[in-house]
Coordinates of C-alpha atoms and ligand atoms in Angstrom, one line a residue:
X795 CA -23.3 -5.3 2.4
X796 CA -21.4 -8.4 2.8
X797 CA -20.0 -8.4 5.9
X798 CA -22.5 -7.9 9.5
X799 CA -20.2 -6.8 11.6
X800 CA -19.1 -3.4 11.9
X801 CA -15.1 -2.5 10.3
X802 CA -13.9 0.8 11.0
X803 CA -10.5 1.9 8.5
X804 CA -8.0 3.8 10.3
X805 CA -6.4 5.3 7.1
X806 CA -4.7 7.9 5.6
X807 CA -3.9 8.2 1.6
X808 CA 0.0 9.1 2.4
X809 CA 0.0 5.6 3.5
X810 CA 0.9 2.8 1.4
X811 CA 0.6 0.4 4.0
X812 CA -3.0 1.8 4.3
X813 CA -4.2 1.4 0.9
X814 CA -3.4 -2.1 1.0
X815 CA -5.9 -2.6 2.8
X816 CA -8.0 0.0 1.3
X817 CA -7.8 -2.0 -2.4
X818 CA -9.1 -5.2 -0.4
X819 CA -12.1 -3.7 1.2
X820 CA -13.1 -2.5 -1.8
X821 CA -12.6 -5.6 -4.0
X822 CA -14.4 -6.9 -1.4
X823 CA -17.3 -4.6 -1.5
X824 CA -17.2 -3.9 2.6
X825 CA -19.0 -1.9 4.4
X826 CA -17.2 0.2 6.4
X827 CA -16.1 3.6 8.3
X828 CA -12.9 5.2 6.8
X829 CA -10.9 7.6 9.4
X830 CA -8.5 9.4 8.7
X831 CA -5.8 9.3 11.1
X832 CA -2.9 12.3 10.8
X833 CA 0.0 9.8 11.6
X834 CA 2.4 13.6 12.2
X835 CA -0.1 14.3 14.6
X836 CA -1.5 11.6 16.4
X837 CA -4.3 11.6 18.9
X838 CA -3.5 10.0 22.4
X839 CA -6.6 7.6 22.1
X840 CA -5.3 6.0 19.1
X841 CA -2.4 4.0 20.4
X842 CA -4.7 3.4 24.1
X843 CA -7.2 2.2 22.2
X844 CA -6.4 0.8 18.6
X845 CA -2.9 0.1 17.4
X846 CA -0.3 0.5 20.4
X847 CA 2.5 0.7 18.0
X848 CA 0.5 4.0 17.1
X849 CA 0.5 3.0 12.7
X850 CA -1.5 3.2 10.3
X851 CA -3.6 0.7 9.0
X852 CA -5.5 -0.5 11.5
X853 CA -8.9 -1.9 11.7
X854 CA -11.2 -2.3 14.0
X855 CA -13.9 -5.4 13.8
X856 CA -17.5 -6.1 15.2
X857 CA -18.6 -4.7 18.6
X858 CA -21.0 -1.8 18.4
X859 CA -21.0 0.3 16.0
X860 CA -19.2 3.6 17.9
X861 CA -17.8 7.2 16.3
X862 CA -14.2 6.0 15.2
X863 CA -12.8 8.3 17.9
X864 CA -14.2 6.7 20.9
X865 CA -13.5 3.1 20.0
X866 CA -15.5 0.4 21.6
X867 CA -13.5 -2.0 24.2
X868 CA -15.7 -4.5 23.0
X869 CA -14.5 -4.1 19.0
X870 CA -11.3 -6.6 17.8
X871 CA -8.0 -4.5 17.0
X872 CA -6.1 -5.6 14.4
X873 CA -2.9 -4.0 13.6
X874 CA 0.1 -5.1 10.3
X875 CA -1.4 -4.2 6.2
X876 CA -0.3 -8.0 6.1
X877 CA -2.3 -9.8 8.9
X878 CA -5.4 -7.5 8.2
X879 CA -5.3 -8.4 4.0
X880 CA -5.2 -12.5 5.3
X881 CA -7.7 -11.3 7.7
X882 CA -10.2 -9.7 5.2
X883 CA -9.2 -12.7 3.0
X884 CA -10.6 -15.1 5.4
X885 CA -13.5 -12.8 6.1
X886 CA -15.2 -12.4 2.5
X887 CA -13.7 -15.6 0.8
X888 CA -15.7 -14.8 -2.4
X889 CA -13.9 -11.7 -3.0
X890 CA -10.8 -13.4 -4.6
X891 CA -7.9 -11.7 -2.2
X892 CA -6.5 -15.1 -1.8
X893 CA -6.8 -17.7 -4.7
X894 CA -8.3 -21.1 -3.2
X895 CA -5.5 -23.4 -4.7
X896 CA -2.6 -23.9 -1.7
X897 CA 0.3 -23.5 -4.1
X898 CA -1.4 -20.3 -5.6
X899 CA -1.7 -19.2 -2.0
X900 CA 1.7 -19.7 -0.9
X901 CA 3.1 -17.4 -4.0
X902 CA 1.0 -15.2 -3.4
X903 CA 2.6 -14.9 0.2
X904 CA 6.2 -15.8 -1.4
X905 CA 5.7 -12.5 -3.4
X906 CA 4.5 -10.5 -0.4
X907 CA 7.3 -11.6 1.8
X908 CA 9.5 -10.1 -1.2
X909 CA 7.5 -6.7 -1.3
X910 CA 7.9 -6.4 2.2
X911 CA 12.3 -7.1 2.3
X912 CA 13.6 -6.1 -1.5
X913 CA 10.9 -4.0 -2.3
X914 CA 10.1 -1.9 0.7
X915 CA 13.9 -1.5 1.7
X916 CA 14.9 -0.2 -1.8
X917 CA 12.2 2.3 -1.6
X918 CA 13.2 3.1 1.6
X919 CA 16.6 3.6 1.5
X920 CA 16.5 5.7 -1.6
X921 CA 13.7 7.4 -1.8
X922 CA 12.8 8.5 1.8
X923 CA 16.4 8.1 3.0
X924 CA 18.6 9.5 0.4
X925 CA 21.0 6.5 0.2
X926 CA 21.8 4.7 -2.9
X927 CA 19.6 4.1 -6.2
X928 CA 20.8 0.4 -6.5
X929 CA 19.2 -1.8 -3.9
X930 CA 15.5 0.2 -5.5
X931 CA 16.3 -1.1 -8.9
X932 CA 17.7 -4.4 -7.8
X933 CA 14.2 -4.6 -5.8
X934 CA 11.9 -3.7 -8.6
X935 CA 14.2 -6.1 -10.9
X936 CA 13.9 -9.3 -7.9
X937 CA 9.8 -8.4 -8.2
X938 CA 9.6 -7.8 -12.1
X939 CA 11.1 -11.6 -12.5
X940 CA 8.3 -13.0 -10.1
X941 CA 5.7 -11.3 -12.4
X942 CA 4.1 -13.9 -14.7
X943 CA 6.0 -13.1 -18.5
X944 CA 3.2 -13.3 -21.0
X945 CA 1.3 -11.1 -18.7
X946 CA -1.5 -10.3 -15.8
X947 CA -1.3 -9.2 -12.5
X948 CA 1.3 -11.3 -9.8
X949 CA -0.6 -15.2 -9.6
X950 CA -1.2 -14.7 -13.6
X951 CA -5.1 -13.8 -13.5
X952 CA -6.7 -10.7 -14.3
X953 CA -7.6 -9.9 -10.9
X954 CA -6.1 -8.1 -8.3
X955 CA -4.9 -10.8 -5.2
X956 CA -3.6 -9.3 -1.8
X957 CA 0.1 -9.7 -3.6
X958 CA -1.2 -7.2 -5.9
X959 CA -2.8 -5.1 -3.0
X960 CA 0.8 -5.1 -1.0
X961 CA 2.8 -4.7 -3.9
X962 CA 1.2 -1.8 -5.9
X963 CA 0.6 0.7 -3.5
X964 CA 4.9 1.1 -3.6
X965 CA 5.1 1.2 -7.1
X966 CA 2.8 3.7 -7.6
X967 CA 4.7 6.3 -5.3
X968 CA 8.1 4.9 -6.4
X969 CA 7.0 6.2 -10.2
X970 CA 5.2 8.9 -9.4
X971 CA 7.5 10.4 -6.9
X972 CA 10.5 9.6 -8.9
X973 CA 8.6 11.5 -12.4
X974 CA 8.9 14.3 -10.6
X975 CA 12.3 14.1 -8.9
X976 CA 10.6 14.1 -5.2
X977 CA 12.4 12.5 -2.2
X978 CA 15.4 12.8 0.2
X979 CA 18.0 12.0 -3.1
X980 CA 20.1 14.8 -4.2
X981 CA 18.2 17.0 -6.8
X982 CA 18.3 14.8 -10.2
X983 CA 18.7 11.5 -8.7
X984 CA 15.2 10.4 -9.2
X985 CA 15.2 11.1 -12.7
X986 CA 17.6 8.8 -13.0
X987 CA 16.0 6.1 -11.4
X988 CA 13.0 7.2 -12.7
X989 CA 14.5 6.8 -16.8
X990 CA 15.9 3.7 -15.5
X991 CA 12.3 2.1 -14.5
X992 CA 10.5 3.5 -17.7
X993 CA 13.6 1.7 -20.3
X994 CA 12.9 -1.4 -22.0
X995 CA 14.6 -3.4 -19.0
X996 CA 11.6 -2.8 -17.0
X997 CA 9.2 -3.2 -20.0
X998 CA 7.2 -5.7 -17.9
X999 CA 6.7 -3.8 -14.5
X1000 CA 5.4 -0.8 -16.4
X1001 CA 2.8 -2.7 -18.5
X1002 CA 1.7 -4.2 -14.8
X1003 CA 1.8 -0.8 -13.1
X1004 CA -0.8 0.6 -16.2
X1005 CA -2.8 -2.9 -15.5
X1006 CA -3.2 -2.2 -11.9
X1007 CA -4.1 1.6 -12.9
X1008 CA -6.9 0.1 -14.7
X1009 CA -8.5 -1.7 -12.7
X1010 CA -11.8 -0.4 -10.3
X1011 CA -10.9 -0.9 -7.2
X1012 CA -7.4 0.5 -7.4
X1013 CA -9.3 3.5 -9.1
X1014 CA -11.1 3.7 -5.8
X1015 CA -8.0 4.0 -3.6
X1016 CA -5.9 6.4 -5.9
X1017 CA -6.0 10.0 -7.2
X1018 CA -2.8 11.0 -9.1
X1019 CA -3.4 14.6 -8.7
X1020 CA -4.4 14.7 -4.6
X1021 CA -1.3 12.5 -4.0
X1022 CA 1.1 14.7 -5.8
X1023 CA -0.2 18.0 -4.2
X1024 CA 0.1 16.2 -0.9
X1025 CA 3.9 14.6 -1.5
X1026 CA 4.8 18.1 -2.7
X1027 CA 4.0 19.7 0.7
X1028 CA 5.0 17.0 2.5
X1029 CA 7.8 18.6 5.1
X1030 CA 10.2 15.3 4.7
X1031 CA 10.9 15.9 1.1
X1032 CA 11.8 20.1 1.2
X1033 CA 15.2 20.6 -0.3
X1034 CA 16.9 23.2 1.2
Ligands
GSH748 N1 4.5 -3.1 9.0 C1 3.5 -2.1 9.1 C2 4.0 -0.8 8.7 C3 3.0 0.3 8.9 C4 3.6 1.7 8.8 O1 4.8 1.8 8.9 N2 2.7 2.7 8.7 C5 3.2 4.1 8.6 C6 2.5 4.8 7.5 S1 2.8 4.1 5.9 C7 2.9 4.8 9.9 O2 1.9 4.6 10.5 N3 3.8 5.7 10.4 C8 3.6 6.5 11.5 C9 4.5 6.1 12.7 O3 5.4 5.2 12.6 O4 4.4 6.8 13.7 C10 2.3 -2.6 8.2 O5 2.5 -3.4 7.3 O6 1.2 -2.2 8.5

């Protein structure tokens, strides 16, 4: 245990916002209480007493240590995948979320910033809206050419920074959903972005994605086979 206050995880794995922060405790080696939090369904207390803006991830830090469900008023809220990975970067400063170099630091917010505009709107707009392919692909190209060339994960190094732990949790869905043709597109349109994103022109960003796959602690936020049974279900992506 490397932390004496108490951090309770509101979570769910749907979420890649969560597993941001997910990745981070781990790398960290935390200790803390997961919840799971059904974001379709969500209990009143959660935005009275954790996240007003009623998403998923939150945290909650310190105070005593209470059932997740009846938070205590004395516990810190903190709310945004963003503010909590700087948080938990400042919190266990051994753990490597943040390199110590300033310039270092600052690209590894630089390439947040663009996970959180290019990135995240291409994904959006295609794969849970429907709308065009190209701003996706134009996304994942703007993010591949910020990825070191010869290699390594986002600041160069062979371990996972909270660029890594924004960034990854996207392209996981975006190939996995894609593989099998699953989101608001018309039937066959993911396939195509899908044999877009495997062809040499994003030779890089696949040899990344297997590097992140490898590596423990994202092994400890991801299981291929539970998030494709749950995506499959999911009501949002049902063809009629
Ligand atoms: N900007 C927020 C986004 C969080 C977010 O949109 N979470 C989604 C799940 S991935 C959520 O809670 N959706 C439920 C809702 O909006 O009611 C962050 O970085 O944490």
């Amino acid at each position: 245990m490397v932390n004496t206050e108490q951090i309770t995880f509101y979570t769910h794995i749907y979420s890649p916002y969560s597993q941001r922060v997910h990745i981070a405790l781990e790398q960290a080696k935390a200790d803390y209480t997961p919840y799971t939090l059904n974001v379709l369904d969500k209990p009143d207390w959660y935005a009275a007493k954790v996240n007003p803006a009623g998403k998923i991830p939150a945290i909650t830090y310190g105070g005593p240590k209470v059932s997740p469900d009846t938070p205590s008023d004395e516990s810190v809220k903190l709310a945004e995948s963003a503010v909590i990975l700087e948080f938990l970067a400042d919190l266990f400063p051994d753990a490597g979320l943040l390199p110590a170099d300033p310039v270092a630091r600052a690209r590894a917010r630089f390439f947040l910033t663009v996970v959180d505009t290019k990135g995240f709107e291409g994904f959006r707009e295609f794969i849970f809206l429907g709308h065009a392919m190209a701003p996706l692909i134009d996304g994942y190209a703007a993010l591949q050419a910020l990825l070191p060339p010869a290699g390594g994960f986002a600041l160069g190094g062979d371990a996972l920074t909270i660029a890594d732990m924004a960034f990854a949790p996207f392209l996981a869905r975006t190939y996995l959903l894609l593989s099998v043709d699953l989101g608001k597109f018309p039937a066959g349109e993911g396939k195509k972005a899908y044999a877009i994103l495997t062809s040499p022109r994003f030779a890089r960003l696949q040899q990344y994605l297997q590097d992140v796959k490898a590596n423990p602690y994202w092994k400890a936020t991801w299981d291929e086979d539970t998030q494709l049974a749950m995506w499959f279900t999911n009501p949002v992506f049902r063809r009629k």
